[in-house]
C-alpha positions as a Markdown table, in Angstrom:
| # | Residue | x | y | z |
|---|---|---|---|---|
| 1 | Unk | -2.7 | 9.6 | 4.6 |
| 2 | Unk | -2.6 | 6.6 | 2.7 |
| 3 | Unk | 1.3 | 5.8 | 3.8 |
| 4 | Unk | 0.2 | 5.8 | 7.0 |
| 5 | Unk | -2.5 | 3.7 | 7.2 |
| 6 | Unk | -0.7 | 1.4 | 5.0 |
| 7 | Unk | 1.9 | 1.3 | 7.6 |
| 8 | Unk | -0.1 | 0.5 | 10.0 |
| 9 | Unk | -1.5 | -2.0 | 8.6 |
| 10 | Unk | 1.5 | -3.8 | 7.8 |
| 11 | Unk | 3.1 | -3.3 | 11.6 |
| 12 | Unk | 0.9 | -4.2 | 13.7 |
| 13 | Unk | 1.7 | -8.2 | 15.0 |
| 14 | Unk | -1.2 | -9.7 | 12.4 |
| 15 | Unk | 0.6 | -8.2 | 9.2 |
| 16 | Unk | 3.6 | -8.7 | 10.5 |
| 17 | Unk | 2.8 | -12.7 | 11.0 |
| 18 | Unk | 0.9 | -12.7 | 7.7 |
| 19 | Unk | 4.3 | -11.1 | 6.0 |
| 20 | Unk | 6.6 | -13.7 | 7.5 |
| 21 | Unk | 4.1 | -15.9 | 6.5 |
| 22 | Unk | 4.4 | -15.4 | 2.7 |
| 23 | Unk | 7.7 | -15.1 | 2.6 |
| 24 | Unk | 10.0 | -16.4 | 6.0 |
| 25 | Unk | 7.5 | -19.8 | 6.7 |
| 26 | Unk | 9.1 | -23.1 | 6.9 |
| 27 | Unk | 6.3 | -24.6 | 5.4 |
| 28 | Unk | 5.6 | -24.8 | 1.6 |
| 29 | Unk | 2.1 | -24.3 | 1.6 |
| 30 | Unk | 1.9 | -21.4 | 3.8 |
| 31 | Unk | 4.1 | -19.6 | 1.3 |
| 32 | Unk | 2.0 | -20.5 | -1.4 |
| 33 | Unk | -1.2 | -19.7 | 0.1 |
| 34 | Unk | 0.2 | -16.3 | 2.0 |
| 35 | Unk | 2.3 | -14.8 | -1.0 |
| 36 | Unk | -0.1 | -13.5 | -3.3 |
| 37 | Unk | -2.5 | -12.4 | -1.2 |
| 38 | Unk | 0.1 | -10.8 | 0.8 |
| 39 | Unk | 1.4 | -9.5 | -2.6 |
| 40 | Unk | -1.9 | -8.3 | -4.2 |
| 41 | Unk | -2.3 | -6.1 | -1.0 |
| 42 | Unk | 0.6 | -4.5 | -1.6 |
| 43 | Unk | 0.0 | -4.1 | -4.9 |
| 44 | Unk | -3.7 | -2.3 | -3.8 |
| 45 | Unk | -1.7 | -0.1 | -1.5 |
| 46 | Unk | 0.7 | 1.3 | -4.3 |
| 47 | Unk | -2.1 | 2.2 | -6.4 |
| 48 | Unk | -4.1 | 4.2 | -3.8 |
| 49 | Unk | -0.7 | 5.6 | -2.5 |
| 50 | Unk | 0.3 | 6.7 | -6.1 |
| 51 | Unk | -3.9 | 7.7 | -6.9 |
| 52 | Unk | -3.8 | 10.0 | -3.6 |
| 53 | Unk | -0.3 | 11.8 | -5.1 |
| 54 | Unk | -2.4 | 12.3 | -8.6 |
| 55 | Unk | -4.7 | 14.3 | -6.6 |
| 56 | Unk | -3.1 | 15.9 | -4.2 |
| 57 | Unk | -0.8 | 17.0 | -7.1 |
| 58 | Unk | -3.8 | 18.0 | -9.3 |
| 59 | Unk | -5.6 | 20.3 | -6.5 |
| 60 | Unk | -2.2 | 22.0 | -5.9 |
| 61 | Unk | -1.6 | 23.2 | -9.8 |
| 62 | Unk | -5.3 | 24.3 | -10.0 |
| 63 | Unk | -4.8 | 26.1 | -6.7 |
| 64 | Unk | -1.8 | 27.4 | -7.9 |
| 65 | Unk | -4.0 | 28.5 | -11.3 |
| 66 | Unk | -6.8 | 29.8 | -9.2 |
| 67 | Unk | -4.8 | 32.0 | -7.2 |
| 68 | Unk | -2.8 | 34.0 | -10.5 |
| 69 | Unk | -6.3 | 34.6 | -11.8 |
């Protein structure tokens, strides 16, 4: 669930501006000023992508444990 609202986030025209932004803009500060926020979000999105797998992951063993009890 988290992918895809990560996704959309990112492809919709404003984060697609804001990531040619940070990285495509001809102007130096716009890079500057862009990049790490642009960078800090993805950074935010990997985490709750990679907590959401943690959980998902620990609710299927202890299913799986539940259910040969």
């Amino acid at each position: 669930m988290s992918l895809v609202l990560s996704a959309a986030l990112v492809l919709n025209p404003v984060g697609l501006d804001f990531l040619y932004s940070a990285f495509f803009a001809g102007e130096q500060l716009a890079r500057n000023i862009a990049r790490p926020i642009v960078l800090t979000a993805l950074a935010i999105m990997a985490v709750v992508a990679l907590l959401e797998w943690l959980v998902r992951s620990f609710i299927a063993r202890r299913r799986a444990r539940g259910a040969m009890s």
